[in-house]
Coordinates of C-alpha atoms and ligand atoms in Angstrom, one line a residue:
M1167 CA 89.5 14.2 53.8
S1168 CA 93.1 13.5 54.8
G1169 CA 94.4 10.0 55.4
K1170 CA 95.6 11.3 58.8
S1171 CA 92.0 11.5 60.2
E1172 CA 91.4 9.0 62.9
S1173 CA 87.7 8.6 62.5
I1174 CA 84.8 9.5 60.2
K1175 CA 81.0 9.5 60.3
I1176 CA 79.1 8.9 57.1
E1177 CA 75.3 9.0 56.5
A1178 CA 73.7 7.0 53.7
S1179 CA 70.1 7.4 52.7
A1180 CA 67.0 5.2 52.5
S1181 CA 66.1 3.8 49.1
M1182 CA 63.1 2.3 47.4
S1183 CA 63.8 -0.7 45.2
N1184 CA 61.8 -2.4 42.5
L1185 CA 59.6 0.7 41.8
G1186 CA 56.8 -1.7 40.9
S1187 CA 58.0 -2.8 37.5
G1188 CA 61.8 -3.0 38.0
F1189 CA 62.1 -6.0 40.2
D1190 CA 65.8 -6.2 41.4
I1191 CA 66.9 -3.8 38.6
L1192 CA 65.6 -0.3 39.6
G1193 CA 65.9 1.7 42.7
I1194 CA 65.8 5.3 43.8
S1195 CA 67.3 7.2 46.7
V1196 CA 64.9 9.0 48.9
N1197 CA 65.3 11.9 51.3
I1198 CA 63.6 10.7 54.4
V1199 CA 66.0 9.1 56.9
S1200 CA 69.6 7.9 56.8
D1201 CA 71.7 5.4 58.6
E1202 CA 75.0 6.6 60.1
V1203 CA 78.2 4.7 60.5
I1204 CA 81.3 5.9 62.4
V1205 CA 84.6 4.2 61.6
E1206 CA 87.6 4.8 63.9
K1207 CA 91.2 3.6 63.5
R1208 CA 92.4 1.4 66.3
D1209 CA 95.9 0.7 67.7
D1210 CA 95.6 -3.0 66.9
K1211 CA 94.5 -5.1 63.9
K1212 CA 91.0 -6.0 65.1
I1213 CA 87.8 -5.1 63.4
I1214 CA 85.2 -4.5 66.1
I1215 CA 81.6 -3.5 66.0
Q1216 CA 81.3 -1.5 69.2
D1217 CA 77.8 -0.1 69.1
I1218 CA 74.6 -0.6 67.2
I1219 CA 72.1 2.0 68.2
P1220 CA 69.3 1.3 69.0
S1221 CA 70.3 -2.0 70.6
D1222 CA 66.9 -3.5 70.6
F1223 CA 67.0 -4.2 66.8
N1224 CA 68.9 -7.4 67.6
I1225 CA 71.4 -6.9 64.8
P1226 CA 74.4 -9.2 64.9
T1227 CA 77.6 -7.6 66.2
V1228 CA 79.8 -10.3 64.8
V1229 CA 81.6 -8.7 61.9
E1230 CA 81.0 -11.5 59.5
K1231 CA 77.3 -11.7 60.2
N1232 CA 76.7 -7.9 60.0
T1233 CA 75.9 -6.2 56.7
C1234 CA 78.1 -3.2 57.4
G1235 CA 80.9 -5.3 59.1
F1236 CA 81.1 -7.8 56.3
A1237 CA 81.2 -5.1 53.6
V1238 CA 83.9 -3.2 55.4
K1239 CA 86.0 -6.3 56.1
S1240 CA 85.7 -7.4 52.5
L1241 CA 86.9 -4.0 51.4
L1242 CA 89.8 -3.9 53.9
D1243 CA 90.9 -7.5 53.0
N1244 CA 90.8 -6.7 49.3
Y1245 CA 93.2 -3.8 49.7
D1246 CA 95.4 -5.7 52.3
I1247 CA 94.7 -3.1 55.0
D1248 CA 95.5 -4.7 58.3
Q1249 CA 95.0 -1.7 60.4
G1250 CA 92.2 -2.3 63.0
I1251 CA 89.0 -0.3 63.1
T1252 CA 86.1 0.2 65.4
I1253 CA 82.6 0.5 63.8
S1254 CA 79.6 2.1 65.4
I1255 CA 76.2 1.9 63.5
I1256 CA 73.3 4.3 64.2
K1257 CA 70.3 2.7 62.7
K1258 CA 67.7 5.4 61.9
L1259 CA 66.0 3.2 59.3
G1260 CA 63.8 0.4 60.6
I1261 CA 64.9 -3.2 60.0
G1262 CA 62.8 -5.1 57.5
S1263 CA 61.2 -1.9 56.4
G1264 CA 61.5 -2.1 52.6
L1265 CA 63.6 1.1 52.8
G1266 CA 67.0 -0.3 52.2
S1267 CA 68.1 -0.4 55.8
S1268 CA 70.8 -3.0 55.5
A1269 CA 72.0 -1.5 52.2
A1270 CA 72.4 1.9 53.8
S1271 CA 74.6 0.6 56.6
A1272 CA 76.8 -1.4 54.2
V1273 CA 77.1 1.6 51.9
A1274 CA 77.9 4.0 54.8
G1275 CA 80.6 1.5 56.0
V1276 CA 82.4 1.2 52.7
C1277 CA 82.3 4.9 52.1
A1278 CA 83.7 5.6 55.6
V1279 CA 86.6 3.2 55.0
N1280 CA 87.2 4.7 51.6
E1281 CA 87.5 8.2 53.1
L1282 CA 89.3 7.2 56.3
F1283 CA 92.1 5.4 54.4
S1284 CA 92.1 7.8 51.5
L1285 CA 91.6 4.9 49.1
G1286 CA 90.3 7.2 46.4
L1287 CA 87.8 4.6 45.2
E1288 CA 84.9 5.6 43.0
N1289 CA 81.3 4.5 43.8
K1290 CA 81.5 1.8 41.0
D1291 CA 84.5 0.3 42.8
L1292 CA 82.7 0.3 46.2
L1293 CA 79.5 -1.2 44.8
N1294 CA 80.6 -4.9 45.0
F1295 CA 81.8 -4.6 48.6
A1296 CA 78.6 -3.0 49.7
L1297 CA 76.6 -5.7 47.8
E1298 CA 78.5 -8.4 49.6
G1299 CA 77.4 -6.9 52.9
E1300 CA 73.8 -6.5 51.7
Q1301 CA 73.8 -10.2 50.8
I1302 CA 74.2 -11.2 54.4
A1303 CA 70.7 -9.8 55.2
S1304 CA 68.7 -10.7 52.1
K1305 CA 70.5 -14.0 51.3
A1306 CA 70.5 -12.9 47.6
I1307 CA 72.4 -10.6 45.4
H1308 CA 70.3 -7.6 44.4
A1309 CA 71.7 -4.1 44.0
D1310 CA 68.5 -2.1 43.7
N1311 CA 69.0 -0.6 47.2
V1312 CA 72.8 -0.5 47.4
A1313 CA 73.2 1.2 44.0
P1314 CA 70.8 4.1 44.5
C1315 CA 72.0 4.6 48.0
L1316 CA 75.6 4.8 46.8
F1317 CA 75.1 6.9 43.7
G1318 CA 71.9 8.9 44.7
G1319 CA 69.1 9.5 42.2
V1320 CA 67.4 6.8 40.0
V1321 CA 69.5 3.8 39.1
L1322 CA 69.0 1.0 36.7
I1323 CA 71.1 -2.2 37.1
N1324 CA 71.2 -3.3 33.5
N1325 CA 73.6 -6.2 34.1
Y1326 CA 74.6 -8.3 37.2
E1327 CA 77.5 -10.4 36.0
P1328 CA 79.5 -8.2 35.8
I1329 CA 77.4 -5.6 37.6
N1330 CA 76.7 -2.5 35.6
I1331 CA 74.5 0.5 36.4
I1332 CA 73.0 3.3 34.5
E1333 CA 71.9 6.5 36.3
L1334 CA 68.6 7.8 34.9
P1335 CA 67.3 11.3 34.7
F1336 CA 64.1 12.1 36.6
P1337 CA 61.4 14.8 36.7
D1338 CA 61.8 17.4 39.5
N1339 CA 58.1 17.3 40.5
L1340 CA 57.9 13.5 41.1
Y1341 CA 56.6 13.0 44.6
F1342 CA 56.5 9.8 46.6
T1343 CA 54.4 9.2 49.6
L1344 CA 55.9 6.4 51.6
I1345 CA 53.8 4.7 54.3
Y1346 CA 55.7 2.4 56.6
P1347 CA 53.3 0.3 58.7
D1348 CA 54.6 -0.9 62.1
I1349 CA 55.5 -4.4 61.0
E1350 CA 58.7 -6.1 59.9
I1351 CA 59.2 -8.1 56.7
K1352 CA 62.4 -10.0 56.2
T1353 CA 63.5 -9.7 52.6
S1354 CA 64.7 -13.3 52.6
Q1355 CA 61.2 -14.4 53.6
A1356 CA 59.6 -12.1 51.0
R1357 CA 61.8 -13.6 48.3
S1358 CA 61.1 -17.2 49.4
I1359 CA 57.4 -16.9 48.6
L1360 CA 58.0 -15.8 45.0
P1361 CA 57.4 -18.3 42.2
K1362 CA 60.4 -19.8 40.5
E1363 CA 58.9 -19.3 37.0
I1364 CA 56.5 -16.9 35.5
R1365 CA 54.0 -17.2 32.6
F1366 CA 55.2 -16.0 29.2
G1367 CA 52.3 -13.5 28.9
D1368 CA 53.3 -12.0 32.2
A1369 CA 56.9 -11.7 31.0
V1370 CA 55.7 -9.8 28.0
F1371 CA 53.5 -7.5 30.1
Q1372 CA 56.3 -6.9 32.5
T1373 CA 58.9 -6.1 29.9
G1374 CA 56.5 -3.5 28.4
K1375 CA 56.0 -1.9 31.8
T1376 CA 59.7 -1.9 32.7
A1377 CA 60.6 -0.4 29.3
G1378 CA 57.8 2.2 29.8
L1379 CA 59.1 3.1 33.2
I1380 CA 62.6 3.8 31.9
A1381 CA 61.2 5.7 28.9
G1382 CA 59.1 7.7 31.4
F1383 CA 62.2 8.7 33.4
Y1384 CA 64.2 9.7 30.3
E1385 CA 61.1 11.7 29.1
K1386 CA 60.7 13.1 32.6
N1387 CA 57.1 12.3 32.2
I1388 CA 55.1 11.4 35.3
E1389 CA 52.2 10.1 33.4
I1390 CA 54.3 7.5 31.6
I1391 CA 56.2 6.7 34.8
S1392 CA 52.9 6.2 36.6
E1393 CA 51.2 4.0 34.1
S1394 CA 54.3 1.9 33.9
I1395 CA 54.4 1.1 37.7
E1396 CA 52.6 -2.2 37.6
D1397 CA 54.0 -5.5 38.7
R1398 CA 53.2 -9.0 37.9
L1399 CA 56.3 -10.5 39.4
A1400 CA 56.0 -9.9 43.1
E1401 CA 53.1 -7.7 44.1
S1402 CA 50.3 -10.4 44.1
Y1403 CA 52.4 -12.7 46.2
R1404 CA 53.8 -10.2 48.7
K1405 CA 50.7 -8.1 49.2
H1406 CA 49.4 -10.7 51.7
L1407 CA 52.3 -9.8 54.0
I1408 CA 51.1 -6.2 54.2
P1409 CA 47.9 -5.6 56.1
Y1410 CA 45.0 -4.1 54.1
Y1411 CA 47.2 -3.7 51.0
D1412 CA 44.4 -3.6 48.5
E1413 CA 42.4 -1.2 50.6
I1414 CA 45.3 1.1 51.1
K1415 CA 46.0 1.0 47.3
N1416 CA 42.4 2.0 46.6
V1417 CA 42.5 4.8 49.2
A1418 CA 45.7 6.1 47.5
F1419 CA 44.1 6.2 44.0
E1420 CA 40.9 7.7 45.4
N1421 CA 43.0 10.6 46.8
G1422 CA 45.0 11.5 43.7
A1423 CA 47.8 8.9 43.5
T1424 CA 48.8 8.2 40.0
A1425 CA 50.6 4.9 40.9
F1426 CA 51.1 2.7 43.9
N1427 CA 53.2 -0.3 44.8
I1428 CA 55.4 -2.0 47.4
S1429 CA 58.8 -0.4 48.2
G1430 CA 61.3 -3.3 47.9
S1431 CA 60.0 -6.3 49.8
G1432 CA 57.7 -4.1 52.1
P1433 CA 56.0 -3.4 54.3
T1434 CA 56.6 0.2 53.2
V1435 CA 54.3 1.0 50.3
F1436 CA 54.6 4.1 48.0
A1437 CA 52.2 6.3 46.1
V1438 CA 53.2 8.6 43.3
S1439 CA 51.9 12.1 42.7
D1440 CA 53.1 15.3 41.0
N1441 CA 52.7 17.8 43.8
Y1442 CA 53.4 18.1 47.5
A1443 CA 49.8 18.8 48.6
T1444 CA 48.5 15.6 47.1
A1445 CA 51.4 13.6 48.4
E1446 CA 50.7 14.9 51.9
K1447 CA 47.0 14.2 51.7
I1448 CA 47.5 10.6 50.6
G1449 CA 49.9 10.0 53.5
Q1450 CA 47.4 11.5 56.1
I1451 CA 44.4 9.5 54.8
I1452 CA 46.3 6.2 54.6
Q1453 CA 47.7 6.7 58.1
E1454 CA 44.2 7.5 59.4
F1455 CA 42.9 4.4 57.6
L1456 CA 45.6 2.2 59.2
Y1457 CA 45.0 3.8 62.6
G1458 CA 41.4 2.9 62.3
K1459 CA 42.5 -0.7 61.9
S1460 CA 44.8 -0.4 65.0
I1461 CA 48.0 -0.4 62.9
G1462 CA 50.5 2.4 63.6
S1463 CA 52.6 3.7 60.7
N1464 CA 55.0 6.4 59.7
S1465 CA 54.5 8.5 56.6
Y1466 CA 57.1 10.3 54.6
I1467 CA 57.1 12.5 51.5
S1468 CA 60.2 12.6 49.3
K1469 CA 61.3 13.6 45.8
V1470 CA 64.1 11.7 44.3
N1471 CA 67.2 12.3 46.5
P1472 CA 70.1 13.1 44.0
N1473 CA 72.8 12.9 46.7
P1474 CA 75.3 10.1 47.4
P1475 CA 76.3 9.4 51.0
R1476 CA 78.1 12.3 52.8
A1477 CA 80.5 12.8 55.7
I1478 CA 78.9 14.4 58.7
G1479 CA 81.7 14.2 61.2
Ligands
HSE810 N1 64.6 -6.3 44.9 C1 64.6 -6.8 46.3 C2 63.4 -7.6 46.5 C3 64.7 -5.6 47.2 O1 62.3 -7.1 46.2 O2 63.5 -8.7 47.1 C4 64.6 -6.0 48.6 O3 64.6 -4.8 49.4

């Protein structure tokens, strides 16, 4: 991409954070829907958010209050770029979905600026700027959506200060069924209900599961991955925000799921299986179950998406 381009459009994918036992430290990129961000050079020095589509999401258009706008401004300021830009954001990911919507817009924005101004920055350089944007939405620093969205694949954040990530291998036949019920959960709210301290026994349990999950990815072993997806940090507190959570979880296991948990802070939940047919069946049966309770939902099937954001225009 030449620095002479006047505009660029980037798409950045959905992601699932936590993965049950990796609260705030593990996330994967999934191939279901992507947010798109268009950044255009202006003739003045202003940074303007021109459009957010669809408009009924009520996302702030003030740059400093918008995840994408803040991330982009912070990147431009850091490199002393005073050329103005116009930003347009096409939200294909629902807000408060548990699918990394705010992270995807922030990541797409910083990737677009990197390309448009030919900054030549690597993903690890862009990470902190996208994170600053994400923080606007969740009121906390957690990189488990931003990092997998930016790098693709399965990402472990093994340190926060300074931030460091490790990209993990993964089995090719690892299938996720994602069920997104028609409700919104704000990450800030879902974080506020978590306890400030946990019991020592739970810490030991959780450490074992997290270590097992990482071992499972390195071994590319779905059995180890599945038995390691158990969470004592957030699930029991957050499940009350998701209608019929326990029932849905039982339905998933009865229909072949090998693991089940909340995607990020919900309401999207995910089930693990090792083949497409089972993944599809789980999705259909859970959607039927929710429909019977008058709750609409979307269902998606994805393997791990290995791809980082890409220019589409
Ligand atoms: N790890 C974060 C949380 C992700 O669970 O609060 C939010 O999407």
